[in-house]
Backbone as CSV, one residue per row, in Angstrom:
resi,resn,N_x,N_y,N_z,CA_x,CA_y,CA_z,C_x,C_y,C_z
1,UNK,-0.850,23.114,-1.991,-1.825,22.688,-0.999,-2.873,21.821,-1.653
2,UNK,-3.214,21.027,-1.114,-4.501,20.053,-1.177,-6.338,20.829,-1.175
3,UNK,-6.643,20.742,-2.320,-7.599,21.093,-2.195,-8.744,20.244,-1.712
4,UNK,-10.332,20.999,-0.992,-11.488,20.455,-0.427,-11.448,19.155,-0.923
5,UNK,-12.053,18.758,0.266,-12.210,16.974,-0.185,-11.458,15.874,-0.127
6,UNK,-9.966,16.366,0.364,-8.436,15.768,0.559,-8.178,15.364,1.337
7,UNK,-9.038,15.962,2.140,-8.373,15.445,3.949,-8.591,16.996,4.515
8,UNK,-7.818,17.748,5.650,-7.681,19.019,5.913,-7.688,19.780,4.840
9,UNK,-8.451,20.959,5.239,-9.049,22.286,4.400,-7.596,22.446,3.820
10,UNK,-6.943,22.698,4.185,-5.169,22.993,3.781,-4.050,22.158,3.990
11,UNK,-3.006,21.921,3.173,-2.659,20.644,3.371,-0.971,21.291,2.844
12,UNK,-0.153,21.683,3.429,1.307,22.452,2.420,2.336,20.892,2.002
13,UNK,2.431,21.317,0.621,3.233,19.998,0.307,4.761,20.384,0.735
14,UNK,5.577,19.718,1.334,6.615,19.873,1.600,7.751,18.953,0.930
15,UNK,7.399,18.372,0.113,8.202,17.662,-1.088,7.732,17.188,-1.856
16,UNK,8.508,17.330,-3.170,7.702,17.088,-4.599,8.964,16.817,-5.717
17,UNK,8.302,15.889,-6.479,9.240,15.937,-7.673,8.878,14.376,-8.513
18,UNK,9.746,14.490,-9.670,9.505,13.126,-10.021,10.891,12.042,-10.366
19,UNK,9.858,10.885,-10.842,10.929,9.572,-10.560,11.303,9.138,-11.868
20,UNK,12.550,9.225,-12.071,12.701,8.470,-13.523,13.382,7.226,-13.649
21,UNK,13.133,6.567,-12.224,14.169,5.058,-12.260,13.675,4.286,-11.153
22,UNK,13.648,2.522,-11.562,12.638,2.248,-10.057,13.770,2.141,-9.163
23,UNK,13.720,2.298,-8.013,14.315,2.388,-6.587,14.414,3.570,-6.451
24,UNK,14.172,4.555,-7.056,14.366,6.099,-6.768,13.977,5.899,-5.506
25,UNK,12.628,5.462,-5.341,12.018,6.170,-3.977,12.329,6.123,-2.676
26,UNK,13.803,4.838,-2.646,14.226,4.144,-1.601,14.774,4.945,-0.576
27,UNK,15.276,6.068,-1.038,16.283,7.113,-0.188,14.686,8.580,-0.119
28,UNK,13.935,9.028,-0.445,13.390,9.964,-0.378,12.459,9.145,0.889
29,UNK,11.468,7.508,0.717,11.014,7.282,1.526,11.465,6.936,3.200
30,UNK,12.805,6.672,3.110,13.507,6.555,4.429,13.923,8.111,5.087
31,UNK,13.926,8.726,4.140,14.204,10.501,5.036,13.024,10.852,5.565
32,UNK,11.731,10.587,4.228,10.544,11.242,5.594,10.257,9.904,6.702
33,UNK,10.298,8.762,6.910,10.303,8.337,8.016,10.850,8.381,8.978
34,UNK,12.647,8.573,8.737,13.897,8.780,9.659,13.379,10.432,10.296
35,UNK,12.619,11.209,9.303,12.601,12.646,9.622,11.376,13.014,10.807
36,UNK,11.043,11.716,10.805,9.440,11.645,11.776,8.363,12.322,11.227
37,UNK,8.286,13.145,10.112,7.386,13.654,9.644,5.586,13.201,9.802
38,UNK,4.192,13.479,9.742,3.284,13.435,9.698,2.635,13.480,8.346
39,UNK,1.983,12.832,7.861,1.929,13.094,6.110,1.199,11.823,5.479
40,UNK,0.797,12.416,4.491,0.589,11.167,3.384,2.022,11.743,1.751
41,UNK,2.418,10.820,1.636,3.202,10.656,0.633,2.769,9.909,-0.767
42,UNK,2.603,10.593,-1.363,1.117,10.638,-2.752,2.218,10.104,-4.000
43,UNK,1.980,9.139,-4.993,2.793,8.703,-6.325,2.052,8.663,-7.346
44,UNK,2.010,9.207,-8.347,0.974,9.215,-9.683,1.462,8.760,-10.378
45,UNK,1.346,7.465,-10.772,2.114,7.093,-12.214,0.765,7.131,-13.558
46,UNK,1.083,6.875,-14.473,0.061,6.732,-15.737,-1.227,6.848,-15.292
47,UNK,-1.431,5.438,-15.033,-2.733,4.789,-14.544,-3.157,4.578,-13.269
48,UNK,-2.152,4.878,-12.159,-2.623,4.389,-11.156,-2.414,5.923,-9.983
49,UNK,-2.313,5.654,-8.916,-2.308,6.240,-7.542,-2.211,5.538,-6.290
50,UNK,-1.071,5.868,-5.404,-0.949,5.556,-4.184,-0.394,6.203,-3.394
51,UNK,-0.981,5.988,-2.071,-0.632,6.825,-1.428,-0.061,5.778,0.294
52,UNK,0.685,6.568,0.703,1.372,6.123,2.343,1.262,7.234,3.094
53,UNK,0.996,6.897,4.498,0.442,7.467,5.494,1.948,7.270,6.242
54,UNK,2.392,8.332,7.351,3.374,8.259,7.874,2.590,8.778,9.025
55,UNK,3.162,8.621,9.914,3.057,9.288,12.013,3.967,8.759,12.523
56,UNK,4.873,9.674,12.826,6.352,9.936,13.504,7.114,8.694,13.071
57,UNK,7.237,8.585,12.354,8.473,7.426,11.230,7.534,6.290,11.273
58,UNK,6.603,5.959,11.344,5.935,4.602,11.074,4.981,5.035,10.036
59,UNK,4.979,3.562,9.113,4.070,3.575,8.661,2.543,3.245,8.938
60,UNK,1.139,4.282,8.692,0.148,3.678,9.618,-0.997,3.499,8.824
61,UNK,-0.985,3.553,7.306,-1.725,3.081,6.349,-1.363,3.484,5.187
62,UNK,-2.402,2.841,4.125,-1.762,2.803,2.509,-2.690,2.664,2.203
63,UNK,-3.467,3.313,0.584,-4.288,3.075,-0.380,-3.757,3.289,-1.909
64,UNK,-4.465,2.714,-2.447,-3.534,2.315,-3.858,-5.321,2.046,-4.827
65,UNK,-4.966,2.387,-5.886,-5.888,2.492,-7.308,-5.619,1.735,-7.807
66,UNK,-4.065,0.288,-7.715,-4.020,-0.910,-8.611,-4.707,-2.201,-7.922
67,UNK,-5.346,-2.614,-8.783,-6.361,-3.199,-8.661,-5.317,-4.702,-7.888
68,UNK,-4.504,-5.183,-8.051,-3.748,-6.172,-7.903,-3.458,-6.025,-6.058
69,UNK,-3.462,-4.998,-5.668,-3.362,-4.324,-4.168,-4.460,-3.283,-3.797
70,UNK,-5.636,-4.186,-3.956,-7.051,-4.245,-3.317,-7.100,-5.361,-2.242
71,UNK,-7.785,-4.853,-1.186,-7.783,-5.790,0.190,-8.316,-7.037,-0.723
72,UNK,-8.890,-7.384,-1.619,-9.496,-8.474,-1.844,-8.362,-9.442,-2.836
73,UNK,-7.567,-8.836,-3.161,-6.375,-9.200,-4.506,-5.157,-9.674,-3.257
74,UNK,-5.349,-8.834,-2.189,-4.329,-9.325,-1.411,-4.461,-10.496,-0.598
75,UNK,-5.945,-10.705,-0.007,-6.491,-11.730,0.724,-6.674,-12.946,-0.453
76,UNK,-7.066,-12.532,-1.614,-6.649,-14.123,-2.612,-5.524,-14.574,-2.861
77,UNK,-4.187,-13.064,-3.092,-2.734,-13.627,-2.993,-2.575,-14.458,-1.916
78,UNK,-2.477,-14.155,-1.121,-2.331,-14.878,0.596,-2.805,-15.993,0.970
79,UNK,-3.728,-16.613,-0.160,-4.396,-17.756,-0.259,-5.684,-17.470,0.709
80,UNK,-6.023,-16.472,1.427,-7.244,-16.484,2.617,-8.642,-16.999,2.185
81,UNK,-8.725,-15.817,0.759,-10.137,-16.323,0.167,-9.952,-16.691,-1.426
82,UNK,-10.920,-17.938,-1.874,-10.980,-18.357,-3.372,-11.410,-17.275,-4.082
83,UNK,-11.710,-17.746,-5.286,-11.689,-16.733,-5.964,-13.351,-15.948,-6.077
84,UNK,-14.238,-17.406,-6.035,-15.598,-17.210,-5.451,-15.788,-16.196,-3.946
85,UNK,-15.314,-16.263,-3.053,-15.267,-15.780,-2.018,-15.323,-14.376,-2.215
86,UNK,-14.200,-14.236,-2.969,-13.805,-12.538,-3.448,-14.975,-11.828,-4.342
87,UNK,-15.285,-12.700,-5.233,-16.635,-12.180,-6.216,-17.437,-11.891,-5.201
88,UNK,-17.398,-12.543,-4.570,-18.851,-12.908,-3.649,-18.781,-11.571,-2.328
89,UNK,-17.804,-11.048,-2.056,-17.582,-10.394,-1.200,-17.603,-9.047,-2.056
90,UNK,-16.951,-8.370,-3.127,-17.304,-7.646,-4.225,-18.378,-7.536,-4.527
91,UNK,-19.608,-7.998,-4.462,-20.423,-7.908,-5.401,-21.627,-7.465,-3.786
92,UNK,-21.085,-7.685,-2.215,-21.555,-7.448,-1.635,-21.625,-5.738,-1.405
93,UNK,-20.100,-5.374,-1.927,-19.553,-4.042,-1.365,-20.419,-3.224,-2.785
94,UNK,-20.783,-3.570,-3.652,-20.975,-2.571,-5.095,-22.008,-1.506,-4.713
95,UNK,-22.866,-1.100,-3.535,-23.651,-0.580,-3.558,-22.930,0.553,-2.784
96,UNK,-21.841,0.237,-2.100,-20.867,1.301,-1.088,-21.443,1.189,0.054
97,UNK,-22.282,0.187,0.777,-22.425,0.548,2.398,-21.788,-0.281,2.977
98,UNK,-20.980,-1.285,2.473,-20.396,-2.256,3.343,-19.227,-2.332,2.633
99,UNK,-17.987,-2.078,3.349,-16.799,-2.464,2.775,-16.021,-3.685,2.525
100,UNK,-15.306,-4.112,1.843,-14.833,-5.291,1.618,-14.242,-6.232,2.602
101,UNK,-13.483,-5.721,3.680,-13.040,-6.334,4.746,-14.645,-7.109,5.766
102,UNK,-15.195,-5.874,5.817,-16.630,-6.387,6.434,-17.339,-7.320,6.203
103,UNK,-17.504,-7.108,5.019,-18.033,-8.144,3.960,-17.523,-9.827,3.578
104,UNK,-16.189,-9.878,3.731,-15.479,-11.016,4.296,-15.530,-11.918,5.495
105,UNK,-15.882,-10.716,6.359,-16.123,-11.136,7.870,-17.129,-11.952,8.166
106,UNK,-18.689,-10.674,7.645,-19.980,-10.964,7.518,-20.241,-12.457,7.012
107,UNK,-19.378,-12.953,6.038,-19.254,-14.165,5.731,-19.154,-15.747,5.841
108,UNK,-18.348,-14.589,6.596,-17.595,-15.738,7.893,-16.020,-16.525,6.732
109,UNK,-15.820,-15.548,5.787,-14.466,-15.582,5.298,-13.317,-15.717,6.149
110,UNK,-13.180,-14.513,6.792,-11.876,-14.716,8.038,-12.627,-13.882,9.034
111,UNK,-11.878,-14.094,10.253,-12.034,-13.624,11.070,-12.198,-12.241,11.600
112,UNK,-12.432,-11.360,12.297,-12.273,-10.069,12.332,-10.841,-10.124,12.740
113,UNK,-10.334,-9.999,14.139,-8.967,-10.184,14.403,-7.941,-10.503,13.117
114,UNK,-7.754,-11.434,12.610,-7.227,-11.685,11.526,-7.172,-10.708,10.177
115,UNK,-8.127,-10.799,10.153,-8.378,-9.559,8.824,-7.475,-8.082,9.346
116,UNK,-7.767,-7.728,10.566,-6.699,-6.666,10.756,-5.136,-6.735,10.357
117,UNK,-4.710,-8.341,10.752,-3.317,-8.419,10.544,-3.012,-8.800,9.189
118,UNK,-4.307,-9.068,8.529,-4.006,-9.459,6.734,-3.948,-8.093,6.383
119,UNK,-4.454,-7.028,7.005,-4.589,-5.594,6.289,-3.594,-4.852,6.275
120,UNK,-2.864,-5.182,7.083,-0.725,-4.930,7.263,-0.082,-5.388,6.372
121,UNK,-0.999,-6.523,5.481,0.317,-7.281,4.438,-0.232,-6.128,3.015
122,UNK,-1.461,-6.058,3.286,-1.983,-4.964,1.971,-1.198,-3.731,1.995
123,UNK,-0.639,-3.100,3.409,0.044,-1.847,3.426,1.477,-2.003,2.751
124,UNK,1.618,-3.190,3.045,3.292,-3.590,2.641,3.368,-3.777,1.038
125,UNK,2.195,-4.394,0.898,2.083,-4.684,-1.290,2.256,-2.883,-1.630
126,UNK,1.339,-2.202,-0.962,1.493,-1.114,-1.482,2.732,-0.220,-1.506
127,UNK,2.826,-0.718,-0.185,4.885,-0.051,-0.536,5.522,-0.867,-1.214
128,UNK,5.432,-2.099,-1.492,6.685,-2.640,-2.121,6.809,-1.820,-4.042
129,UNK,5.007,-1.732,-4.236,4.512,-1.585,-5.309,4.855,-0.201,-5.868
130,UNK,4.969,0.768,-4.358,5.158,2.098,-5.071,7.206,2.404,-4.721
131,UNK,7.603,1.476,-4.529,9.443,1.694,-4.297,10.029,1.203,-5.901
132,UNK,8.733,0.188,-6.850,9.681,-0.174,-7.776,8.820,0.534,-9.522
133,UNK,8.520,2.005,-8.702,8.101,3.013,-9.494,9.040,3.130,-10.391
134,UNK,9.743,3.450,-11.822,10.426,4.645,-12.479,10.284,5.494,-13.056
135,UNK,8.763,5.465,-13.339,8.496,6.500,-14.216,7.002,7.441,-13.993
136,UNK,7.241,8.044,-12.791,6.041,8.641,-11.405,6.335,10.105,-11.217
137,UNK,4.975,10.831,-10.445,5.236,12.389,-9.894,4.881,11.747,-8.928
138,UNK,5.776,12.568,-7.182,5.232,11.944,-6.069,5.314,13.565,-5.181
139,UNK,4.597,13.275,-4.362,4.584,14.593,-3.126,4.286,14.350,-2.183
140,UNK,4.835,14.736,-0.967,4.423,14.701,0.588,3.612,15.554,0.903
141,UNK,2.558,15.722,1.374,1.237,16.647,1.823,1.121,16.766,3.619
142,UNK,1.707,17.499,4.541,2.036,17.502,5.682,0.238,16.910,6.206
143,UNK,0.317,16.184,6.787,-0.908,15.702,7.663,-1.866,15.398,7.015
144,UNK,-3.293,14.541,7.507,-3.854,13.960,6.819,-5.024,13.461,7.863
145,UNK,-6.123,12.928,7.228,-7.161,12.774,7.666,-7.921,11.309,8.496
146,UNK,-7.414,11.333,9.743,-7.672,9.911,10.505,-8.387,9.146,9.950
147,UNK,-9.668,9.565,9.841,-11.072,9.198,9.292,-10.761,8.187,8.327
148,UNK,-10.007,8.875,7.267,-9.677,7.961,5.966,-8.888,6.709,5.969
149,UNK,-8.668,6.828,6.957,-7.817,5.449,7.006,-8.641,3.949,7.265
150,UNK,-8.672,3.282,6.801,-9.519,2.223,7.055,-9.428,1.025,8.086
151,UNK,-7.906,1.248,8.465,-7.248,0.547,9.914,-6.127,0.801,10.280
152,UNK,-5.519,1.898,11.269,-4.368,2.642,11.204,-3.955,1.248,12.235
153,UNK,-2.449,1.276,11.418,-1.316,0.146,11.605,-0.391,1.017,12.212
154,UNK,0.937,0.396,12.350,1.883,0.601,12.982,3.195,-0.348,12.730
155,UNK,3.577,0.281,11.349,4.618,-0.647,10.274,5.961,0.400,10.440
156,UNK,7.082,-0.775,10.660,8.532,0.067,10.949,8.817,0.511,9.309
157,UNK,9.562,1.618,9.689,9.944,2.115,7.982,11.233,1.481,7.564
158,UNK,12.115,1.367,8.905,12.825,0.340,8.439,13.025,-1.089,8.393
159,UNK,11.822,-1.743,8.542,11.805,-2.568,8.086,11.175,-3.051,6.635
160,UNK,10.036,-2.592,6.778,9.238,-1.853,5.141,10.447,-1.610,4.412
161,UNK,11.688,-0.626,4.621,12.458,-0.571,3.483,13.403,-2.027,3.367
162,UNK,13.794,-2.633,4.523,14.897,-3.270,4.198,14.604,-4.815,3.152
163,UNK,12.918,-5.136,3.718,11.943,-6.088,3.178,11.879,-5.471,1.441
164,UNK,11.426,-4.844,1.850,11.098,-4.104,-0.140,12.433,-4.046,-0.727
165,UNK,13.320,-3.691,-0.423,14.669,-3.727,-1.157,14.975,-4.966,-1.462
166,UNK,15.356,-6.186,-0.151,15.462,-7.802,-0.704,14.381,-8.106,-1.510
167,UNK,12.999,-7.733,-1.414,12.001,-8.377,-2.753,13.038,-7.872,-3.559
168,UNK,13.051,-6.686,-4.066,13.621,-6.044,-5.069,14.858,-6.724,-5.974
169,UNK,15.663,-7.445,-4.964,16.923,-8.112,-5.026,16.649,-9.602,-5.447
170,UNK,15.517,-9.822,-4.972,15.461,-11.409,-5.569,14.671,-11.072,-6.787
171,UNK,13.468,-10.401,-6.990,12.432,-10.521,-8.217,13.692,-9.970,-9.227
172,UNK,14.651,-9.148,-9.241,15.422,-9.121,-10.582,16.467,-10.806,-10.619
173,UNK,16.646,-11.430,-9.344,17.518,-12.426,-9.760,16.810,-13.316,-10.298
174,UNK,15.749,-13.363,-9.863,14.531,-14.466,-10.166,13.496,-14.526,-11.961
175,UNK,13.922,-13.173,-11.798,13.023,-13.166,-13.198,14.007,-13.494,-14.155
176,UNK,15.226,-13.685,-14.140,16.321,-14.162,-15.217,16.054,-15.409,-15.413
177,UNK,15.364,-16.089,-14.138,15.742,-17.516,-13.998,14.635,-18.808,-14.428
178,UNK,13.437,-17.363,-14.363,12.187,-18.139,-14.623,11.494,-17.588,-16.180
179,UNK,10.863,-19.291,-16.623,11.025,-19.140,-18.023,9.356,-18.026,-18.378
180,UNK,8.722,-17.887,-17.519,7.102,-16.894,-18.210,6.647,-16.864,-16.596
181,UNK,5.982,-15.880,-16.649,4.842,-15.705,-15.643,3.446,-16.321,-15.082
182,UNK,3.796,-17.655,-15.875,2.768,-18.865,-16.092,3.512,-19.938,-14.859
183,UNK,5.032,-19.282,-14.341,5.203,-20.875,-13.542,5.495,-20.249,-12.331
């Protein structure tokens, strides 16, 4: 169980174990969606943490501790905001009363409307990010805390998987082909 501060006072994990190969997660994450389950589905690797939100086979949010799949890392991938923009929107949030999406807005960075549907591509980095795990502890924690969610979505699991698997399929054909991470 999940202790105070987690979400619900009590929280029973109903699956657990770990990953010793990336795509492990491909078949464990399609059973609790196919299974309709309610949950956050938690991955600890070394350094990092993420977590996926499920309600009745959809996915309906994601948070993640790698810095690379921060709403602000994702809105500069995406080309939305420079790199100034992002400092500039960071350095608004450092005190904790205004969050980063807000803070973009407040800006007049993107739009509100918009920013919701950029915040669907952040849920998706985070799954793609936690399917090409191999070396992780992960657990399902039955239910979870609305509140925490910062914009509950409504992402197919099978499509989330079938998308994350072709990344999967091209970034190994692709990385043979390309000479450094500079091009």
């Amino acid at each position: 169980s999940a202790g105070p501060g987690v979400g619900p006072a009590t929280r029973t994990c109903v699956l657990s174990g770990e990953l010793r190969s990336a795509g492990a997660l491909c078949d464990l994450l399609s059973f609790v969606g196919h299974a309709g389950w309610r949950g956050e589905f938690v991955v600890h690797e070394a350094d990092s943490t993420r977590s996926i939100f499920f309600d009745q086979g959809d996915v309906v949010g994601a948070q993640s501790t790698v810095i690379r799949e921060r709403l602000g890392e994702v809105l500069y991938s995406y080309g939305v905001l420079t790199r100034d923009q992002l400092t500039r929107c960071s350095d608004a949030t450092a005190t904790g009363t205004l969050r980063f999406g807000e803070a973009a807005v407040k800006f007049g960075f993107v739009a509100r409307e918009k920013l919701f549907d950029l915040m669907a591509h952040q849920i998706e980095e985070i799954f793609y990010g936690m399917m090409l795990l191999g070396n992780a502890m992960y657990y399902f924690l039955e239910g979870f805390d609305e509140h925490g969610l910062s914009a509950r979505q409504k992402l197919s699991m099978t499509t989330l998987m079938r998308d994350g698997i072709q990344r999967m399929h091209e970034t190994r054909y692709f990385r043979a082909r390309i000479p450094s991470g500079e091009h």
